[in-house]
Amino acid sequence: MDIDLATLPDDVETLQELVRSLAAERASLSEAKAEIERLNLIIKKLQRSQFGRRAERLDDDQLQLGLEDLNTDLARVEASLALLPAETETSKAQGERPSLPTHLAREDVQLDVEHQACPCCGGPLHPIGETVSEMLDHVPARLRVIRIRRPRYGCRACGTIHQAPAPERPIAKGLATPGLLAHVLVSKYCDHLPLYRQSQIFARQGVELDRSTLANWVGGACWWLEPLQARLAEHVFASQTVFADDTPIPVLDPGRGRTKTGRLWVYARDDRPWNGPEPPAAVYVYSPDRRAERPSSHLAKFKGIVQVDGYPGFERLTERGDIVLAACWAHARRKFYEVHEATGSPVAAEALGRIAELYAIEASIRGQPAPARQTTRRARSLPLVRAMRIWLEAQLNRIPPKGALADAIRYALTRWEALCRFLDDGRIELDNNTVERAVRPIALGRKNHLFAGSDSGAARWAIVASLLATAKLNDVEPFAYLKDVLERMSNGHPMGRLDELLPWHWTRSKAAA
C-alpha cells in the first residue's frame, strides 16, 4: 500500500483502519515469503534426490514434471505479491539472463508520450534517447496451401500446346511439401511426438490428416534419406577409432500379437577430443536381435580400435585380428559407485577417487593433438594405472569373494588390458560416453513411441536418427537441414554429389551462400 505521509487523515477511526490494513498486508507478505521459502526448499530437495541412492531416486520425467509444477506455484505466489525484482532468487536469475539470440526476427513496438509539450511547464519536448527492452514472443505454427499454377499456351499456326512441366513431388501424388515432411520427421524422431498425436494437432487446425497418411509420408521421406545414411556409415567406418553400443527397442510382432525386442546399434566417431580433422558423425543400424554376428557384419570392412562397454558379443570382433577393443572406464567406475552408494564402502570410495584422478588428467588435455595426449598419459596416467591394479588385486584378496565389491574389482581386472588401451593411443577416449549420449534420445523416443510398428519401421527410425544425431553433433538445426535436403533430392540432386548433403558440408554451403 502506497501512503502519502504529507496527507495523512486526522480522523482517528480512519487512521486505525489504515493501521489494520497495513498490519494485514504485512501478515500476507510474511505468509507469502514463508510459502516461497517452503517451495524453494522442496525444489532443492527434489534436485538433490536426482543424485541420491538409486532406490530413492525419482524417474527423470517425474522429477521434471514435479519441478515444473513447483516452479509454477512459486511464480504464482510471486506474481500475487508483485514483488520487486531484487526480492526473489527467481527474479535475480531473470535479471542476469543473456540477451536473446540475434538471429531471431525483431518487431518494434513504439510507446510514446501522449503530448509533445512538457506537462510541468508547457515547454516543447525534444528527444534525448530511448529505452529499449526485449520480450520473447511465440507465433503459432500455421499451415498454408501452395498453389502451383502452370499457364498453358497454344500455337494457332500448328495447334501445339505448351506448358511448363509439373514439379517433382517428394511423395508421388502426395500433398506434403518438403517443409511439411521435415516437420513430421523432426516431430516424430527428434521431439518424440507419435504420428497419432501429430494427427490430432493437425485436426485442431482444421486439417484432417489420418495417421496412415502421415505414416506413408514418413516412409516416402525415408526412401530419399536412405542413401545419406549409407554415406554416414561409410564416413564413420572410415575412421580408425569408433565408439559402439546398442539399445533395445520394442517392435510389434503381429504374428504373436505382442512386441519383440529389436536392437538399434549405434556407431559414432568424434575426433574433436584429440583435435582431429574429420567431422563427428553417428549412424544407427537396426537388427531384430542382439546376436554377436550383428556388430561383426556391420564392421566387416572396419580396421582399427572399437571402444565398447562390457557386452561380451563385441569380443567376437577381435577374431579377425584387425580390430582391437578399448574398454570404458565409466562402466568400471559405475560398479564401484553403486557399491559405495549402497554400502558406503571405503574401498569403493578410494577406487572412485583413483579413477577421478584419471579423469582430471583427461580434462586437462582435451582438445590437444593425439601425440601430446599420449605423452601426457604416459607421464601422468600410467603410474596411476599401475598403482591402481596392484591396489585392486590386494583388495580382492582381503574381501569376501562373493559380493558386489568383489564383482566390481573383477569387472575391472578382467578388462584391464582393454581399459589401459588409452595409454598407447592419444585418439582413444577414457570412456564410451560419446556413443552413450547418442543412445539417450532413442531411450526417450522409446518411452513416447511405445514400440516400432514393424522391422521396417525400426529401420526407418535408424535412418532418421542417424541424420538427426549427426546434425546435432555438427550444430545443424534439424528442421532446416531436412527440409533443404528433401527439396534438393526431390528436385534431382545428383547422386554423385551426395556428400554435399551431409550435415557438415551442408553447413559450409549454407554459410557460403
Coordinates of C-alpha atoms in Angstrom, one line a residue:
M1 CA 0.0 0.0 0.0
D2 CA 1.4 3.4 -1.0
I3 CA 0.9 6.1 1.7
D4 CA 1.4 9.9 1.2
L5 CA 2.8 11.0 4.6
A6 CA 2.0 14.6 3.8
T7 CA -1.7 14.0 3.6
L8 CA -2.4 11.6 6.4
P9 CA -6.1 11.8 7.7
D10 CA -6.8 13.4 11.0
D11 CA -9.7 11.1 11.9
V12 CA -8.8 8.5 14.5
E13 CA -11.0 5.8 13.1
T14 CA -9.6 6.3 9.6
L15 CA -6.1 6.1 11.0
Q16 CA -7.0 2.9 12.9
E17 CA -8.4 1.4 9.7
L18 CA -5.2 2.3 7.9
V19 CA -3.0 0.7 10.6
R20 CA -5.2 -2.5 10.4
S21 CA -4.8 -2.6 6.6
L22 CA -1.0 -2.2 6.9
A23 CA -0.9 -5.0 9.5
A24 CA -2.9 -7.3 7.3
E25 CA -0.8 -6.5 4.3
R26 CA 2.4 -7.2 6.3
A27 CA 1.0 -10.5 7.6
S28 CA 0.1 -11.5 4.0
L29 CA 3.6 -10.6 2.9
S30 CA 5.2 -12.7 5.6
E31 CA 3.0 -15.7 4.8
A32 CA 3.8 -15.3 1.1
K33 CA 7.5 -15.1 1.8
A34 CA 7.2 -18.2 4.0
E35 CA 5.4 -20.0 1.2
I36 CA 8.1 -19.0 -1.3
E37 CA 10.8 -20.3 1.1
R38 CA 8.9 -23.6 1.6
L39 CA 8.6 -24.1 -2.2
N40 CA 12.2 -23.3 -2.7
L41 CA 13.2 -26.0 -0.1
I42 CA 11.0 -28.6 -1.9
I43 CA 12.6 -27.8 -5.2
K44 CA 16.1 -28.1 -3.8
K45 CA 15.1 -31.4 -2.1
L46 CA 13.8 -32.8 -5.4
Q47 CA 17.0 -31.7 -7.2
R48 CA 19.1 -33.5 -4.5
S49 CA 17.0 -36.6 -5.0
Q50 CA 18.4 -36.9 -8.5
F51 CA 21.8 -37.8 -7.1
G52 CA 20.6 -39.9 -4.2
R53 CA 20.6 -43.7 -3.8
R54 CA 19.0 -45.5 -6.7
A55 CA 16.1 -46.7 -4.6
E56 CA 15.4 -43.1 -3.5
R57 CA 15.6 -41.5 -6.9
L58 CA 12.7 -40.2 -8.9
D59 CA 12.3 -41.1 -12.6
D60 CA 13.8 -38.2 -14.6
D61 CA 10.4 -37.5 -16.3
Q62 CA 8.6 -37.5 -13.0
L63 CA 11.3 -35.2 -11.5
Q64 CA 10.9 -32.7 -14.3
L65 CA 7.1 -32.7 -14.0
G66 CA 7.4 -32.1 -10.3
L67 CA 9.8 -29.2 -10.7
E68 CA 7.6 -27.7 -13.4
D69 CA 4.6 -27.7 -11.1
L70 CA 6.6 -26.3 -8.1
N71 CA 8.1 -23.5 -10.2
T72 CA 4.6 -22.7 -11.4
D73 CA 3.4 -22.5 -7.8
L74 CA 6.4 -20.3 -6.9
A75 CA 5.7 -17.9 -9.8
R76 CA 2.1 -17.6 -8.9
V77 CA 2.9 -16.6 -5.3
E78 CA 5.5 -14.1 -6.5
A79 CA 3.0 -12.6 -9.1
S80 CA 0.3 -12.2 -6.4
L81 CA 2.7 -10.1 -4.4
A82 CA 4.0 -8.1 -7.3
L83 CA 7.5 -8.3 -5.6
L84 CA 10.3 -6.1 -6.7
P85 CA 12.9 -7.9 -8.9
A86 CA 15.5 -7.9 -6.1
E87 CA 13.3 -9.7 -3.6
T88 CA 13.4 -13.2 -5.0
E89 CA 16.1 -15.6 -6.3
T90 CA 14.0 -16.2 -9.4
S91 CA 13.9 -12.6 -10.3
K92 CA 17.6 -12.2 -9.8
A93 CA 18.2 -15.1 -12.2
Q94 CA 16.0 -13.4 -14.7
G95 CA 17.9 -10.2 -14.4
E96 CA 21.2 -12.0 -15.2
R97 CA 19.8 -13.8 -18.3
P98 CA 21.8 -13.3 -21.5
S99 CA 20.4 -11.2 -24.4
L100 CA 18.1 -13.0 -26.8
P101 CA 19.7 -14.6 -30.0
T102 CA 20.5 -12.1 -32.7
H103 CA 19.1 -14.4 -35.5
L104 CA 15.6 -14.0 -34.3
A105 CA 13.4 -11.6 -36.2
R106 CA 12.6 -8.3 -34.4
E107 CA 9.4 -6.4 -34.4
D108 CA 9.4 -2.9 -32.9
V109 CA 6.5 -1.7 -30.8
Q110 CA 6.9 2.1 -30.0
L111 CA 5.3 3.5 -26.9
D112 CA 5.4 7.3 -27.0
V113 CA 4.2 10.1 -24.6
E114 CA 0.8 11.4 -25.4
H115 CA 1.8 15.1 -25.7
Q116 CA 4.9 16.8 -27.2
A117 CA 4.7 19.6 -24.5
C118 CA 6.1 19.3 -21.0
P119 CA 3.2 18.7 -18.6
C120 CA 5.1 20.5 -15.9
C121 CA 5.9 23.8 -17.6
G122 CA 4.4 23.5 -21.1
G123 CA 7.8 23.8 -22.9
P124 CA 8.4 21.8 -26.1
L125 CA 9.9 18.3 -25.7
H126 CA 13.0 17.1 -27.7
P127 CA 14.3 13.5 -27.9
I128 CA 17.4 12.7 -25.7
G129 CA 17.5 9.0 -26.2
E130 CA 15.3 5.9 -25.7
T131 CA 15.0 2.8 -23.5
V132 CA 14.8 -0.5 -25.3
S133 CA 13.7 -3.7 -23.7
E134 CA 13.0 -7.1 -25.3
M135 CA 10.4 -9.8 -24.7
L136 CA 10.3 -13.2 -26.3
D137 CA 7.1 -13.9 -28.3
H138 CA 5.7 -17.0 -30.0
V139 CA 4.0 -17.1 -33.4
P140 CA 2.0 -20.3 -33.6
A141 CA 2.9 -22.6 -36.5
R142 CA 0.5 -22.3 -39.4
L143 CA -0.4 -24.5 -42.3
R144 CA -0.7 -23.0 -45.8
V145 CA -1.6 -24.2 -49.2
I146 CA 0.9 -23.7 -52.0
R147 CA -1.0 -23.4 -55.4
I148 CA 1.2 -24.3 -58.3
R149 CA -0.2 -22.5 -61.4
R150 CA 1.1 -23.6 -64.9
P151 CA -0.4 -21.5 -67.7
R152 CA -1.0 -23.3 -71.0
Y153 CA -0.2 -21.6 -74.3
G154 CA -1.5 -22.7 -77.7
C155 CA 0.0 -22.0 -81.1
R156 CA -2.6 -21.0 -83.8
A157 CA -0.2 -21.8 -86.5
C158 CA 0.5 -25.5 -85.7
G159 CA -2.1 -26.2 -82.9
T160 CA 0.6 -27.2 -80.4
I161 CA 0.0 -26.6 -76.7
H162 CA 3.0 -25.5 -74.5
Q163 CA 3.1 -25.7 -70.7
A164 CA 5.9 -25.8 -68.1
P165 CA 6.4 -29.3 -66.7
A166 CA 4.9 -30.2 -63.3
P167 CA 7.5 -30.0 -60.5
E168 CA 8.6 -33.2 -58.9
R169 CA 6.9 -34.0 -55.6
P170 CA 8.8 -35.7 -52.7
I171 CA 5.8 -38.0 -52.3
A172 CA 4.3 -39.2 -55.6
K173 CA 0.9 -37.6 -55.9
G174 CA 1.2 -36.5 -52.3
L175 CA 0.1 -33.2 -50.7
A176 CA 3.1 -32.8 -48.5
T177 CA 5.9 -30.3 -49.3
P178 CA 9.5 -31.0 -48.2
G179 CA 8.8 -28.5 -45.3
L180 CA 5.8 -30.4 -44.0
L181 CA 7.7 -33.8 -44.4
A182 CA 10.6 -32.3 -42.4
H183 CA 8.2 -31.1 -39.7
V184 CA 6.6 -34.6 -39.4
L185 CA 10.0 -36.3 -39.2
V186 CA 11.5 -33.9 -36.6
S187 CA 8.3 -34.0 -34.5
K188 CA 8.4 -37.8 -34.5
Y189 CA 12.1 -38.7 -34.2
C190 CA 13.6 -35.6 -32.6
D191 CA 10.7 -34.3 -30.4
H192 CA 9.3 -37.8 -29.9
L193 CA 5.7 -36.9 -30.9
P194 CA 4.0 -40.1 -32.3
L195 CA 2.1 -39.8 -35.5
Y196 CA -1.3 -40.2 -33.9
R197 CA -0.7 -37.1 -31.7
Q198 CA 0.5 -35.2 -34.7
S199 CA -2.7 -36.1 -36.5
Q200 CA -4.7 -34.7 -33.5
I201 CA -2.7 -31.4 -33.7
F202 CA -3.4 -31.0 -37.4
A203 CA -7.1 -31.7 -36.7
R204 CA -7.2 -28.8 -34.2
Q205 CA -6.0 -26.6 -37.1
G206 CA -8.9 -27.8 -39.3
V207 CA -6.9 -30.2 -41.4
E208 CA -7.8 -33.9 -41.2
L209 CA -4.6 -35.9 -41.8
D210 CA -5.0 -39.6 -40.9
R211 CA -2.2 -41.3 -39.1
S212 CA -1.8 -43.8 -42.0
T213 CA -1.3 -40.8 -44.4
L214 CA 1.4 -39.4 -42.1
A215 CA 3.0 -42.9 -42.0
N216 CA 3.1 -43.0 -45.8
W217 CA 4.8 -39.7 -45.8
V218 CA 7.4 -40.9 -43.3
G219 CA 8.1 -43.9 -45.5
G220 CA 8.4 -41.9 -48.6
A221 CA 10.7 -39.4 -47.0
C222 CA 13.0 -42.1 -45.6
W223 CA 13.3 -43.5 -49.1
W224 CA 15.0 -40.3 -50.1
L225 CA 17.2 -40.2 -47.0
E226 CA 18.4 -43.8 -47.0
P227 CA 21.4 -43.1 -49.3
L228 CA 22.6 -40.4 -46.9
Q229 CA 22.5 -43.0 -44.0
A230 CA 24.7 -45.2 -46.1
R231 CA 27.2 -42.4 -46.7
L232 CA 27.2 -41.6 -43.0
A233 CA 28.1 -45.3 -42.3
E234 CA 31.0 -45.1 -44.8
H235 CA 32.3 -41.9 -43.1
V236 CA 32.0 -43.4 -39.6
F237 CA 33.7 -46.7 -40.5
A238 CA 36.4 -45.0 -42.4
S239 CA 37.8 -43.8 -39.1
Q240 CA 40.4 -45.8 -37.2
T241 CA 38.6 -45.3 -33.9
V242 CA 34.9 -46.0 -33.5
F243 CA 32.6 -46.0 -30.5
A244 CA 30.0 -48.7 -30.4
D245 CA 26.9 -49.5 -28.3
D246 CA 23.4 -50.8 -28.7
T247 CA 20.0 -50.2 -27.1
P248 CA 16.8 -52.2 -27.1
I249 CA 13.6 -51.1 -28.9
P250 CA 10.3 -52.9 -28.8
V251 CA 8.9 -53.9 -32.2
L252 CA 5.4 -55.1 -32.9
D253 CA 5.2 -58.7 -33.8
P254 CA 1.8 -59.2 -35.4
G255 CA 2.1 -63.0 -35.7
R256 CA 2.3 -63.4 -32.0
G257 CA 0.1 -60.4 -31.1
R258 CA 2.7 -58.8 -28.9
T259 CA 6.0 -57.0 -29.2
K260 CA 9.5 -58.4 -29.6
T261 CA 12.8 -56.8 -28.6
G262 CA 14.9 -55.5 -31.5
R263 CA 18.2 -53.6 -31.3
L264 CA 19.5 -50.3 -32.5
W265 CA 23.3 -50.5 -32.9
V266 CA 25.0 -47.1 -32.7
Y267 CA 28.4 -46.4 -34.1
A268 CA 30.0 -43.0 -33.7
R269 CA 33.2 -41.2 -34.5
D270 CA 34.3 -38.0 -32.9
D271 CA 37.8 -36.7 -33.5
R272 CA 37.3 -33.4 -31.6
P273 CA 38.8 -34.5 -28.3
W274 CA 42.2 -35.1 -30.0
N275 CA 41.8 -32.2 -32.5
G276 CA 41.3 -34.5 -35.4
P277 CA 40.4 -33.1 -38.9
E278 CA 37.2 -35.1 -39.6
P279 CA 33.7 -34.0 -38.6
P280 CA 31.8 -36.0 -36.0
A281 CA 29.0 -38.4 -37.0
A282 CA 26.8 -41.2 -35.7
V283 CA 25.0 -43.9 -37.6
Y284 CA 22.3 -46.3 -36.3
V285 CA 21.7 -49.7 -37.7
Y286 CA 18.6 -51.9 -36.8
S287 CA 18.7 -55.6 -36.2
P288 CA 15.8 -57.9 -34.9
D289 CA 18.1 -59.5 -32.3
R290 CA 21.4 -59.0 -30.3
R291 CA 23.4 -61.8 -31.7
A292 CA 27.2 -61.3 -31.8
E293 CA 27.3 -61.6 -35.6
R294 CA 25.4 -58.3 -35.9
P295 CA 28.3 -56.0 -35.0
S296 CA 30.6 -58.3 -36.9
S297 CA 28.6 -57.8 -40.1
H298 CA 28.3 -54.0 -39.5
L299 CA 32.1 -53.7 -39.0
A300 CA 33.0 -56.2 -41.7
K301 CA 35.3 -53.7 -43.5
F302 CA 36.5 -51.8 -40.5
K303 CA 40.0 -52.0 -39.2
G304 CA 41.1 -50.2 -36.1
I305 CA 40.0 -49.6 -32.5
V306 CA 36.4 -50.0 -31.3
Q307 CA 35.6 -48.6 -27.9
V308 CA 32.8 -50.6 -26.2
D309 CA 31.1 -51.3 -23.0
G310 CA 31.1 -54.7 -21.3
Y311 CA 28.8 -56.6 -23.8
P312 CA 30.6 -59.9 -24.5
G313 CA 29.3 -60.0 -28.1
F314 CA 31.8 -57.4 -29.1
E315 CA 34.7 -59.8 -28.2
R316 CA 33.9 -61.6 -31.5
L317 CA 35.2 -58.6 -33.4
T318 CA 38.8 -59.4 -32.4
E319 CA 38.8 -62.8 -34.1
R320 CA 39.9 -61.4 -37.4
G321 CA 43.0 -59.8 -35.8
D322 CA 42.5 -56.3 -37.4
I323 CA 40.2 -54.9 -34.6
V324 CA 41.3 -54.1 -31.1
L325 CA 38.8 -53.3 -28.3
A326 CA 39.2 -50.5 -25.9
A327 CA 37.1 -50.7 -22.7
C328 CA 35.1 -48.0 -20.9
W329 CA 36.3 -46.5 -17.6
A330 CA 32.8 -45.0 -17.0
H331 CA 31.4 -48.5 -16.8
A332 CA 34.1 -49.7 -14.5
R333 CA 33.5 -46.7 -12.3
R334 CA 29.8 -47.3 -12.2
K335 CA 30.3 -50.6 -10.5
F336 CA 32.2 -49.0 -7.6
Y337 CA 29.7 -46.1 -7.5
E338 CA 26.8 -48.5 -7.0
V339 CA 28.6 -50.3 -4.2
H340 CA 29.6 -47.1 -2.5
E341 CA 26.0 -45.7 -2.7
A342 CA 24.6 -48.9 -1.2
T343 CA 27.1 -49.7 1.5
G344 CA 29.4 -46.6 1.9
S345 CA 32.4 -48.9 1.4
P346 CA 35.7 -47.1 1.9
V347 CA 37.4 -49.4 -0.6
A348 CA 34.8 -48.4 -3.3
A349 CA 35.3 -44.7 -2.3
E350 CA 39.0 -45.0 -2.8
A351 CA 38.5 -46.7 -6.2
L352 CA 36.3 -43.7 -7.2
G353 CA 39.0 -41.3 -6.1
R354 CA 41.7 -43.1 -8.1
I355 CA 39.5 -43.1 -11.2
A356 CA 38.7 -39.4 -10.7
E357 CA 42.4 -38.6 -10.9
L358 CA 42.5 -40.1 -14.4
Y359 CA 39.5 -38.0 -15.4
A360 CA 41.2 -34.9 -14.1
I361 CA 44.2 -35.5 -16.3
E362 CA 41.9 -36.1 -19.3
A363 CA 40.2 -32.8 -18.7
S364 CA 43.5 -31.0 -18.9
I365 CA 44.4 -32.5 -22.3
R366 CA 41.1 -32.4 -24.0
G367 CA 41.4 -30.9 -27.5
Q368 CA 45.2 -31.4 -27.7
P369 CA 46.7 -33.4 -30.6
A370 CA 46.9 -37.1 -30.2
P371 CA 50.7 -37.3 -29.7
A372 CA 50.6 -34.7 -27.0
R373 CA 47.8 -36.5 -25.2
Q374 CA 49.7 -39.8 -25.4
T375 CA 52.9 -38.2 -24.0
T376 CA 50.9 -36.7 -21.0
R377 CA 49.2 -40.0 -20.4
R378 CA 52.4 -42.0 -20.3
A379 CA 53.9 -39.5 -17.9
R380 CA 51.0 -38.9 -15.6
S381 CA 48.3 -41.6 -16.1
L382 CA 50.5 -44.7 -16.5
P383 CA 51.9 -44.6 -12.9
L384 CA 48.3 -44.1 -11.5
V385 CA 47.0 -47.1 -13.5
R386 CA 49.9 -49.4 -12.5
A387 CA 49.4 -48.5 -8.8
M388 CA 45.6 -49.0 -9.1
R389 CA 46.0 -52.5 -10.5
I390 CA 48.3 -53.5 -7.6
W391 CA 45.9 -52.0 -5.1
L392 CA 42.8 -53.7 -6.7
E393 CA 44.5 -57.1 -6.6
A394 CA 45.5 -56.6 -3.0
Q395 CA 41.9 -55.6 -2.0
L396 CA 40.4 -58.5 -3.8
N397 CA 42.4 -60.9 -1.6
R398 CA 41.1 -59.1 1.6
I399 CA 37.3 -59.0 0.9
P400 CA 34.7 -61.8 0.7
P401 CA 34.9 -63.3 -2.8
K402 CA 31.1 -63.3 -3.2
G403 CA 29.9 -59.7 -3.0
A404 CA 29.2 -56.6 -5.1
L405 CA 32.6 -55.1 -4.3
A406 CA 34.5 -58.2 -5.4
D407 CA 32.4 -58.3 -8.6
A408 CA 33.3 -54.6 -9.3
I409 CA 37.0 -55.3 -8.8
R410 CA 36.8 -58.4 -11.0
Y411 CA 34.9 -56.5 -13.7
A412 CA 37.8 -54.0 -13.9
L413 CA 40.7 -56.6 -13.7
T414 CA 39.3 -58.9 -16.3
R415 CA 39.1 -56.0 -18.7
W416 CA 42.4 -54.4 -17.6
E417 CA 44.2 -54.7 -20.9
A418 CA 41.3 -53.0 -22.8
L419 CA 41.0 -50.4 -20.0
C420 CA 44.7 -49.5 -20.4
R421 CA 44.4 -49.2 -24.2
F422 CA 44.1 -45.4 -24.0
L423 CA 47.6 -45.1 -22.7
D424 CA 49.0 -46.3 -26.0
D425 CA 47.0 -44.1 -28.4
G426 CA 46.1 -40.4 -27.9
R427 CA 43.0 -40.8 -30.1
I428 CA 41.3 -43.2 -27.7
E429 CA 39.0 -41.7 -25.1
L430 CA 38.8 -42.8 -21.4
D431 CA 35.2 -43.9 -21.8
N432 CA 32.4 -44.7 -24.2
N433 CA 30.3 -41.7 -23.3
T434 CA 30.3 -40.3 -26.9
V435 CA 28.0 -43.1 -28.1
E436 CA 26.2 -43.2 -24.7
R437 CA 25.0 -39.7 -25.5
A438 CA 23.8 -40.8 -28.9
V439 CA 21.7 -43.6 -27.3
R440 CA 19.8 -41.3 -24.9
P441 CA 17.4 -39.8 -27.5
I442 CA 16.4 -43.3 -28.5
A443 CA 15.5 -44.2 -24.9
L444 CA 13.3 -41.1 -24.7
G445 CA 11.6 -41.9 -28.0
R446 CA 11.1 -45.5 -26.8
K447 CA 9.0 -44.1 -23.9
N448 CA 6.8 -42.0 -26.1
H449 CA 6.5 -44.2 -29.2
L450 CA 5.9 -47.3 -27.1
F451 CA 7.1 -49.6 -30.0
A452 CA 8.0 -49.6 -33.6
G453 CA 5.2 -51.0 -35.8
S454 CA 7.5 -53.4 -37.8
D455 CA 11.1 -54.2 -38.6
S456 CA 10.8 -51.8 -41.5
G457 CA 9.6 -49.1 -39.1
A458 CA 12.5 -49.7 -36.8
A459 CA 14.9 -49.4 -39.8
R460 CA 13.3 -46.1 -40.8
W461 CA 13.8 -45.0 -37.2
A462 CA 17.5 -45.8 -37.6
I463 CA 17.7 -43.8 -40.9
V464 CA 16.3 -40.6 -39.5
A465 CA 18.0 -41.0 -36.1
S466 CA 21.4 -41.2 -37.9
L467 CA 20.8 -37.8 -39.7
L468 CA 19.4 -36.1 -36.6
A469 CA 22.2 -37.2 -34.3
T470 CA 24.9 -36.2 -36.9
A471 CA 23.2 -32.8 -37.4
K472 CA 23.2 -32.1 -33.7
L473 CA 26.9 -33.2 -33.4
N474 CA 27.7 -30.6 -36.1
D475 CA 25.4 -27.8 -34.7
V476 CA 23.0 -28.0 -37.5
E477 CA 19.3 -27.2 -37.0
P478 CA 17.4 -30.4 -37.8
F479 CA 14.3 -29.0 -39.5
A480 CA 16.1 -26.6 -41.8
Y481 CA 18.5 -29.3 -42.7
L482 CA 15.9 -32.0 -43.5
K483 CA 13.7 -29.5 -45.4
D484 CA 16.5 -28.4 -47.7
V485 CA 17.8 -31.9 -48.2
L486 CA 14.4 -33.2 -49.2
E487 CA 13.8 -30.3 -51.6
R488 CA 17.2 -30.8 -53.3
M489 CA 16.9 -34.5 -53.6
S490 CA 13.3 -34.4 -54.9
N491 CA 14.4 -31.8 -57.4
G492 CA 17.1 -34.1 -58.9
H493 CA 20.2 -33.6 -56.8
P494 CA 22.9 -35.8 -58.5
M495 CA 23.7 -38.9 -56.6
G496 CA 27.3 -38.4 -57.4
R497 CA 27.3 -35.3 -55.3
L498 CA 25.6 -36.8 -52.3
D499 CA 28.4 -35.7 -50.0
E500 CA 27.2 -32.1 -50.4
L501 CA 24.1 -33.0 -48.4
L502 CA 25.9 -34.4 -45.4
P503 CA 25.4 -32.1 -42.4
W504 CA 28.9 -30.7 -42.2
H505 CA 29.1 -29.9 -45.9
W506 CA 25.6 -28.6 -45.8
T507 CA 26.6 -26.1 -43.1
R508 CA 29.5 -24.8 -45.1
S509 CA 27.5 -24.4 -48.3
K510 CA 24.8 -22.5 -46.4
A511 CA 27.4 -20.3 -44.8
A512 CA 28.9 -19.5 -48.2
A513 CA 25.5 -18.7 -49.6

